[in-house]
Structures are given as C-alpha cells and as structure tokens.
Coordinates of N, CA and C and ligand atoms in Angstrom, one line a residue:
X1168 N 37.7 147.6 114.6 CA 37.9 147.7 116.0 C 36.7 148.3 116.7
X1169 N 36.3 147.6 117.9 CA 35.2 148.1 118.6 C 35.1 149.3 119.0
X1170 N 34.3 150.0 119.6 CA 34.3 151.2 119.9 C 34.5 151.0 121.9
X1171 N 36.1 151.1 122.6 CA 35.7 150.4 123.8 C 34.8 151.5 124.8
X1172 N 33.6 152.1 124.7 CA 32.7 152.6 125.6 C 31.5 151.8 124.9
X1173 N 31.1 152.2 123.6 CA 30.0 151.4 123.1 C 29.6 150.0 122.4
X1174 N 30.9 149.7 121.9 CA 31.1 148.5 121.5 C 30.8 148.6 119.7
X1175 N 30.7 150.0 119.4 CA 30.2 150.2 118.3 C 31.4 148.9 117.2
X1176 N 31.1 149.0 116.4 CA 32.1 148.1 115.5 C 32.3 149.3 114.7
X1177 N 32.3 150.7 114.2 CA 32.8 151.3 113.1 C 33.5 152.7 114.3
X1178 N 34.9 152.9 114.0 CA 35.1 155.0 114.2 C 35.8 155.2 113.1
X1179 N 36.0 156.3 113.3 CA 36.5 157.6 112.2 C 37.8 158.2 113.0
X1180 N 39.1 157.8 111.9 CA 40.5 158.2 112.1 C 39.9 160.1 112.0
X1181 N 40.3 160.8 113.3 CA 40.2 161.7 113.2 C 41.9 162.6 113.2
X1182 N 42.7 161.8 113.6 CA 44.1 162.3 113.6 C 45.3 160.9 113.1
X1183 N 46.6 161.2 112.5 CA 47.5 160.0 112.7 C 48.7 161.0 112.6
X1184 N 49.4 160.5 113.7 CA 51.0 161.0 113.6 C 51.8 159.8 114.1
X1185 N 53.2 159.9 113.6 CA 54.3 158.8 114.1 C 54.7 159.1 115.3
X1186 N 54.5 158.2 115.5 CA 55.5 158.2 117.1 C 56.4 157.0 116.9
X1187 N 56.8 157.1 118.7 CA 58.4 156.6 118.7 C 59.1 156.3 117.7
X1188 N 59.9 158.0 116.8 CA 60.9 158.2 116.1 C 60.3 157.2 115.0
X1189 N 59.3 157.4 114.7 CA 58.6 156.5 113.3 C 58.1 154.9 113.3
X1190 N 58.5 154.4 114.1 CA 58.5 153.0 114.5 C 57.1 152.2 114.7
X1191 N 56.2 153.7 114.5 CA 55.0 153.2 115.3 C 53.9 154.5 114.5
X1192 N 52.8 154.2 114.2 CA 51.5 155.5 114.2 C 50.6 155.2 114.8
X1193 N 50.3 156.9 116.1 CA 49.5 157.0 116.5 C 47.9 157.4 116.2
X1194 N 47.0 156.6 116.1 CA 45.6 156.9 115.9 C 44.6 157.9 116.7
X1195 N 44.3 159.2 116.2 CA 43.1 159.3 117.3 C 42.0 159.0 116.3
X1196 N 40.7 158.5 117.5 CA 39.8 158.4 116.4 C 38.3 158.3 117.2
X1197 N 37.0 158.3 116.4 CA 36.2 159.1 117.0 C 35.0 158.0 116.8
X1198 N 34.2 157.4 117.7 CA 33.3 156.9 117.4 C 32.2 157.4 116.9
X1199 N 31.4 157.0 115.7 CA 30.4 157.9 114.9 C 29.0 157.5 116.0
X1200 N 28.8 156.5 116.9 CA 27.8 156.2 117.5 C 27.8 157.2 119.1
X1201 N 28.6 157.1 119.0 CA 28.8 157.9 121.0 C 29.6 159.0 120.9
X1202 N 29.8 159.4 120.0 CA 30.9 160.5 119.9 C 31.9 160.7 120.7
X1203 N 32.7 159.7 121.2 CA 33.7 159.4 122.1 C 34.5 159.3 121.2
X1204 N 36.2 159.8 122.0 CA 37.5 159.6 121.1 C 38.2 158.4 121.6
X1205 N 38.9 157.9 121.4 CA 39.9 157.0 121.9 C 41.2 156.7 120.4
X1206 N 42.8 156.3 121.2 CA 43.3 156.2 120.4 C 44.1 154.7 120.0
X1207 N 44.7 154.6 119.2 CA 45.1 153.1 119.0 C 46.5 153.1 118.2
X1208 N 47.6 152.4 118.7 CA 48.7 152.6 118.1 C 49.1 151.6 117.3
X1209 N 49.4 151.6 116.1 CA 50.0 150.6 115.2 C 51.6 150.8 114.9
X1210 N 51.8 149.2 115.1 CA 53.3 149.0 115.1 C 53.2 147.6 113.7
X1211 N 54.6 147.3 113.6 CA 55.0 146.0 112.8 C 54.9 145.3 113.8
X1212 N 54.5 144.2 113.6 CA 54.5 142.8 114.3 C 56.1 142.8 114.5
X1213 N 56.7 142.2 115.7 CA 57.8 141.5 116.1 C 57.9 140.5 116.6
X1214 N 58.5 139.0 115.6 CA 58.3 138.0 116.4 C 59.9 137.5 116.5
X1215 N 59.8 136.6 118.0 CA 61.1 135.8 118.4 C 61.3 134.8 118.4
X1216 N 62.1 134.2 117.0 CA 62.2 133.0 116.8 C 63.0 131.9 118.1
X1217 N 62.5 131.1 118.9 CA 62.9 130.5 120.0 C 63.9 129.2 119.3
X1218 N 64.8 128.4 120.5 CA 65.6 127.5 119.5 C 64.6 126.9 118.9
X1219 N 63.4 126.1 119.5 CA 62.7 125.5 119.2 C 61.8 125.3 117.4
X1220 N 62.2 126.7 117.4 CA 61.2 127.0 116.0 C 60.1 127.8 116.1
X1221 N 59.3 128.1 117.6 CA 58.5 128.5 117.3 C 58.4 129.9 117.6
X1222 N 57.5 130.5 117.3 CA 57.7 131.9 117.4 C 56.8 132.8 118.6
X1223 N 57.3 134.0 118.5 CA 56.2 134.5 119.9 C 56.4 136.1 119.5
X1224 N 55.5 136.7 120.0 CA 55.8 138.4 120.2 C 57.1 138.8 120.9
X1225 N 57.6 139.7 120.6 CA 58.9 140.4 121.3 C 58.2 141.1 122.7
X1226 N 58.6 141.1 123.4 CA 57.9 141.2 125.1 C 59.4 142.2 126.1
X1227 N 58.7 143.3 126.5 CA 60.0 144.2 126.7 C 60.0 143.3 128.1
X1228 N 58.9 142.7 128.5 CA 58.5 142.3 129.9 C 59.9 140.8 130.0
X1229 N 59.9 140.4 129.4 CA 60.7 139.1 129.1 C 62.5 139.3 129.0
X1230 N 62.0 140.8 128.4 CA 63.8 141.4 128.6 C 63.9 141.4 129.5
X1231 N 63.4 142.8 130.4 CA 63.4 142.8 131.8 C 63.8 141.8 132.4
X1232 N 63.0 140.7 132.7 CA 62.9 139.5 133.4 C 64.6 138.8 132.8
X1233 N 64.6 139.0 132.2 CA 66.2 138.0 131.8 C 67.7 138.7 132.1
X1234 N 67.0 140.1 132.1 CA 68.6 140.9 132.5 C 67.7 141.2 134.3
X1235 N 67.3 141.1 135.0 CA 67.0 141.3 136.3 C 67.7 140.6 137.0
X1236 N 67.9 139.6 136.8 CA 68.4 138.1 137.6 C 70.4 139.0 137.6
X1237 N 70.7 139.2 136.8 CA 71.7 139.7 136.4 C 72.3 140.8 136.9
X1238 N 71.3 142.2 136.8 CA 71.2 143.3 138.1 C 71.2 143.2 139.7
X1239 N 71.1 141.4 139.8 CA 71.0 141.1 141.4 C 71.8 142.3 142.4
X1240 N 71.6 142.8 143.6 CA 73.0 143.6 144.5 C 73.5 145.0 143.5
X1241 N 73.6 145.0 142.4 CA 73.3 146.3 141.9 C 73.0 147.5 142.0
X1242 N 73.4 148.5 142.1 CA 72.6 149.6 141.8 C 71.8 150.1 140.9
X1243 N 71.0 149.5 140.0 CA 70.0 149.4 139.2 C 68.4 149.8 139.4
X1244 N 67.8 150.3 139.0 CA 66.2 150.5 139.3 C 65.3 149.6 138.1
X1245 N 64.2 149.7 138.9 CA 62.9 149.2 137.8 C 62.8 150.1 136.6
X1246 N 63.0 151.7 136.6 CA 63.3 152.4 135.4 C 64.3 152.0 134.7
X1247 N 65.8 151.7 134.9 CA 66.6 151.4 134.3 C 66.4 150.1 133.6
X1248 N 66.3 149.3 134.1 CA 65.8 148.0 133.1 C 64.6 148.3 132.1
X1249 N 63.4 149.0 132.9 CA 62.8 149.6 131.9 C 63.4 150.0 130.4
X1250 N 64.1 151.2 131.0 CA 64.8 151.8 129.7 C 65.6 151.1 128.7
X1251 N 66.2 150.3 129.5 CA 67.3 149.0 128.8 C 66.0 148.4 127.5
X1252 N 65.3 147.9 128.2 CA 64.2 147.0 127.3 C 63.6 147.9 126.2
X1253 N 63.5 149.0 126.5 CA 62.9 149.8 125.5 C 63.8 150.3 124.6
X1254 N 65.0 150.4 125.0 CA 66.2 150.7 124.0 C 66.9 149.5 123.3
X1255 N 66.2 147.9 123.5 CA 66.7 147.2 122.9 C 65.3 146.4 121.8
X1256 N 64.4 147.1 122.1 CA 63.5 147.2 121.4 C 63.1 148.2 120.0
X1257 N 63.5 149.2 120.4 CA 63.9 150.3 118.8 C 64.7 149.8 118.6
X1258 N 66.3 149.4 119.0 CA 67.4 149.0 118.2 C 66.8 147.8 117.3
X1259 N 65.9 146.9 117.7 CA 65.8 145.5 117.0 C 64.8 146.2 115.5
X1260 N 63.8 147.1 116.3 CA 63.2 147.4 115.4 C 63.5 148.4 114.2
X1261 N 64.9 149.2 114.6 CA 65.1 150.3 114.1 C 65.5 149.3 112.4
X1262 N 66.9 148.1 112.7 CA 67.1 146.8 111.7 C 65.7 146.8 111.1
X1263 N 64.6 147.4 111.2 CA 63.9 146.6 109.9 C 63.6 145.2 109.6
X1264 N 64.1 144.8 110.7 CA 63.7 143.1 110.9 C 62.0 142.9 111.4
X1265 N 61.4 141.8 110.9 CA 59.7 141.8 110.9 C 60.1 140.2 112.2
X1266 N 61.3 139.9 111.9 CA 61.5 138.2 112.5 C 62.9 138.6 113.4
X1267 N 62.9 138.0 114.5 CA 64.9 137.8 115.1 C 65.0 136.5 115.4
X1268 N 65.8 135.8 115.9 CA 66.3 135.0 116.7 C 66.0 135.2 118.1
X1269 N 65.6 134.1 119.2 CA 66.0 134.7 120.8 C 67.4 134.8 121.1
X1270 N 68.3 134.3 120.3 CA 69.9 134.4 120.0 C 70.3 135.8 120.1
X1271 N 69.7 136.2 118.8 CA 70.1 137.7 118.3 C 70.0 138.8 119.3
X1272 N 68.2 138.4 120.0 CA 67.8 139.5 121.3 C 69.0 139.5 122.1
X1273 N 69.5 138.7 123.0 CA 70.7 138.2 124.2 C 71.4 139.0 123.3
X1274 N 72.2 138.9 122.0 CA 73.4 140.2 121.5 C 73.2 141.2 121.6
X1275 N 71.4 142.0 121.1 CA 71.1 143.0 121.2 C 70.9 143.4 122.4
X1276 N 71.0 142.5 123.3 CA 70.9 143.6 125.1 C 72.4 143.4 125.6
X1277 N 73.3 142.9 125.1 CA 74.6 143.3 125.5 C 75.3 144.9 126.2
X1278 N 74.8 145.0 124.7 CA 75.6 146.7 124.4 C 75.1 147.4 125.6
X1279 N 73.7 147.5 125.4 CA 73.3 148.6 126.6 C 73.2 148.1 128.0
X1280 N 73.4 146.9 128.7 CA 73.7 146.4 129.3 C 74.7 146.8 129.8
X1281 N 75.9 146.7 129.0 CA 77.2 147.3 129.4 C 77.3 148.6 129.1
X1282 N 76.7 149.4 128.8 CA 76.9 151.1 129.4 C 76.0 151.1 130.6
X1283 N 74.9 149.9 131.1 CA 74.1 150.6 132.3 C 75.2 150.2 133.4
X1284 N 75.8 148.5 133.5 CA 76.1 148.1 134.6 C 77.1 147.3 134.3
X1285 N 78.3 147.6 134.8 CA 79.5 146.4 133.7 C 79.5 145.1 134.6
X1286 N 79.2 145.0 135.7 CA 79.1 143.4 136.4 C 77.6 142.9 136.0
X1287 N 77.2 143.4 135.5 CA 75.9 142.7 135.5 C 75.8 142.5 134.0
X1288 N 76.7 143.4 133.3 CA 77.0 142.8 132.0 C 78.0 141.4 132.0
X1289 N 79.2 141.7 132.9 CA 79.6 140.1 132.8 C 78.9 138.8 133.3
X1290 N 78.0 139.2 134.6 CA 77.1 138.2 134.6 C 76.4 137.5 134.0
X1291 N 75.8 138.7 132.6 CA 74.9 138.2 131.5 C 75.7 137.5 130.5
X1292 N 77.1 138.3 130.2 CA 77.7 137.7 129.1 C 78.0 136.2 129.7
X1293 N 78.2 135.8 130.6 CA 78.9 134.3 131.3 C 77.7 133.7 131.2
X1294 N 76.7 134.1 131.2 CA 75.6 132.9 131.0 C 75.4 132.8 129.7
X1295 N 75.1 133.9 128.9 CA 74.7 134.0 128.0 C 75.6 133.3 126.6
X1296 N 77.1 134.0 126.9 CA 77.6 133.2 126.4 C 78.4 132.3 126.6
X1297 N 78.0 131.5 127.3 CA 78.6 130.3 127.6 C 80.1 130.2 128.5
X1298 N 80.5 131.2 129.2 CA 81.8 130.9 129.7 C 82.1 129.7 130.2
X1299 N 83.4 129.4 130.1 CA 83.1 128.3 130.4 C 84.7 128.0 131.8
X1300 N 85.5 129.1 131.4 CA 86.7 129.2 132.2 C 86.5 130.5 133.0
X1301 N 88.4 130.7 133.5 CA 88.8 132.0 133.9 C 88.9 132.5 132.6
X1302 N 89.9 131.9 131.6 CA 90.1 132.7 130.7 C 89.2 133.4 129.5
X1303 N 87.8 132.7 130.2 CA 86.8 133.8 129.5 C 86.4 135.2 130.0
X1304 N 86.3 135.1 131.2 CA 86.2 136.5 131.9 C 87.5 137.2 131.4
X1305 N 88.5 136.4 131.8 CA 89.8 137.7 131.6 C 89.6 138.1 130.6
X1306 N 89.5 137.7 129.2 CA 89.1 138.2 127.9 C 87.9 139.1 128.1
X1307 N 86.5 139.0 128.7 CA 85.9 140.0 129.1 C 86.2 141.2 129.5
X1308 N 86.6 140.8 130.9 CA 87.4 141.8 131.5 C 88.6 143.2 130.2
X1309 N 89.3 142.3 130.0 CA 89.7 142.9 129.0 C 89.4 143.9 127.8
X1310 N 88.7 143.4 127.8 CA 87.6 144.1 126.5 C 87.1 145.2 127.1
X1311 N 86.6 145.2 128.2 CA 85.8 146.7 129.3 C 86.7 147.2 129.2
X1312 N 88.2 146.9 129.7 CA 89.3 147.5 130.1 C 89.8 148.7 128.8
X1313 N 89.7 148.0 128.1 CA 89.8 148.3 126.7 C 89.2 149.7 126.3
X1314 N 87.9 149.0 126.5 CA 86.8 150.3 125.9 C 86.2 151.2 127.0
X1315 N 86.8 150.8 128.5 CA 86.8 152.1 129.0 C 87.8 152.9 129.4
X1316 N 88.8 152.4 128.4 CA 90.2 153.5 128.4 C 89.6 154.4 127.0
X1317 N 89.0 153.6 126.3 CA 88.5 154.5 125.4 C 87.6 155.4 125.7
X1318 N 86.4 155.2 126.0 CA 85.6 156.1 126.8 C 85.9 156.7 128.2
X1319 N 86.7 156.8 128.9 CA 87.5 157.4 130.2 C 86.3 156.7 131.1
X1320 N 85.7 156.0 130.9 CA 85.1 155.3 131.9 C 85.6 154.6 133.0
X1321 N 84.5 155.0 134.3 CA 86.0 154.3 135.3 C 85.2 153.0 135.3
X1322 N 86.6 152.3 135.9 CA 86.4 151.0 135.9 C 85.6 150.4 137.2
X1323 N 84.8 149.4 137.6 CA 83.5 149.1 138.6 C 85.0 148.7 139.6
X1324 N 84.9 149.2 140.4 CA 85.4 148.5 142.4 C 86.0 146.8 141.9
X1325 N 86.8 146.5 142.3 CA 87.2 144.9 141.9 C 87.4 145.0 140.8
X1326 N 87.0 145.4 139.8 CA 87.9 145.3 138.7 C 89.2 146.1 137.9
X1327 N 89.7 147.2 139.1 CA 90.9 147.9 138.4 C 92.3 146.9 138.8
X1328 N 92.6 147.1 137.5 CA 94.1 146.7 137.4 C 95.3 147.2 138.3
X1329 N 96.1 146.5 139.2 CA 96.8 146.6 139.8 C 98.0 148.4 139.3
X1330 N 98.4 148.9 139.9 CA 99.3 150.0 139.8 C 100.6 149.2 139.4
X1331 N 100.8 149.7 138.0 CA 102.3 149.4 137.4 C 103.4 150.2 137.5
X1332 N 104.4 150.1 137.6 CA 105.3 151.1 138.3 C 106.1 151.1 136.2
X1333 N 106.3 152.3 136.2 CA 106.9 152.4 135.0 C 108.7 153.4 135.2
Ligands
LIG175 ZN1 31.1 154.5 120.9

C-alpha cells in the first residue's frame, strides 16, 4: 500500500488493535520515507449474492437506500437508518459468513427494523415479502401484537386493537 502523502510503496505497522468488537483490525502505520503516520483498517471481504448470481460488496449505503423508501412520513432520522445498517452489518458479519444472499440481507434487516419503526417494518415486510392479501398484514399485524404484549411495547396509532369488554 502506497504511502498517501508520498506515494512511497513500503510503511511500517507501528500499532494493530481490533476494532468493531473484533470484526475488523486497526492499522497504524508509519511511512519509512516521510515519516508520516496514517492508518488502514482490515476487514473480511463481504459479498451479496444477487438473484442473478452475481456478486458485489455488502454496501451499508444500499441498506439504507432500501429501508428509506420504507421510513417515508416517519419519524426516523439519517442516524437511525444509519445505525439500522450498521447493526445489520455486524449481525451478517458476526454469522461468520464470507458470502449471503441479497435474500438473506432483506431477513437480516427485518428484526431491527421492527424495534426502530413497526409501520415501516410492515411496509418492508409487504414488499419484501411478498404480501399479497389482507390476510397477510393481519397475520403481521398479529405477530407485533404478539411480541409487543411480550415486550410491553406500545402499539403504533392505527394499529391498537379495539377495547373488549370482558
Ligand atoms: Zn510517505
């Protein structure tokens, strides 16, 4: 790797530590020509198998972009998607997987999806997976219903269930 001030072609690892929770090592390192430091981070390659077959790097930029359309009217920020993408990025990589599916990514941004924003989770799930009725949402629906009686999560505006008289 070049030296980017001098263009030298040789430096000297002067430091290496892991970062992000191991997933990654950080380089410092020291040009023997200019005596400039600069650092360089090494990761595993991540690629996304498309239906097509072919493959490409894992791009947090492409998450974003796919759950955005989704967060339409939302209360959501550019951080928040941020974070989404970043957190479905250690999850892919924490698997130990060197290859995914673009299938498998869409599963992997579910989850945190639905703890950021649950309409923008059913948005994603109805495209994503294919709804194709009512009686897919209701089964969605259901499922949130579900697991936010489990977690005391309240339910989003428009989607609480009617008052049952017992
Ligand atoms: Zn240099």
């Amino acid at each position: 790797m070049f030296c980017p001030y001098c263009r030298n072609a040789d430096s000297r690892v002067v430091d290496s530590r892991l970062a992000d929770d191991g997933s990654a090592i950080r380089r410092r390192r020291q040009c023997p020509q200019c005596g400039r430091r600069f650092s360089t981070v090494e990761t595993t390659t991540l690629s996304v198998i498309k239906r097509s077959g072919a493959g490409e790097p894992f791009s947090r930029s492409k998450i974003i972009n796919g759950v955005r359309k989704a967060c339409q009217g939302r209360p959501v920020t550019e951080d928040d998607l941020a974070l989404l993408a970043q957190e479905v990025e250690e999850n892919i990589r924490a698997s130990g997987v060197a290859e995914i599916d673009a299938h498998e990514v869409g599963l992997a941004i579910l989850e945190p999806l639905r703890q950021l924003d649950q309409i923008a989770y059913l948005r994603f799930a109805s495209v994503y997976q294919g709804f194709e009725s009512l009686d897919d949402f209701e089964e969605a629906i259901g499922t949130l219903r579900r697991q936010n009686e489990d977690t005391g999560q309240r339910v989003p505006t428009g989607l609480q269930r009617p008052l049952t008289a017992h």
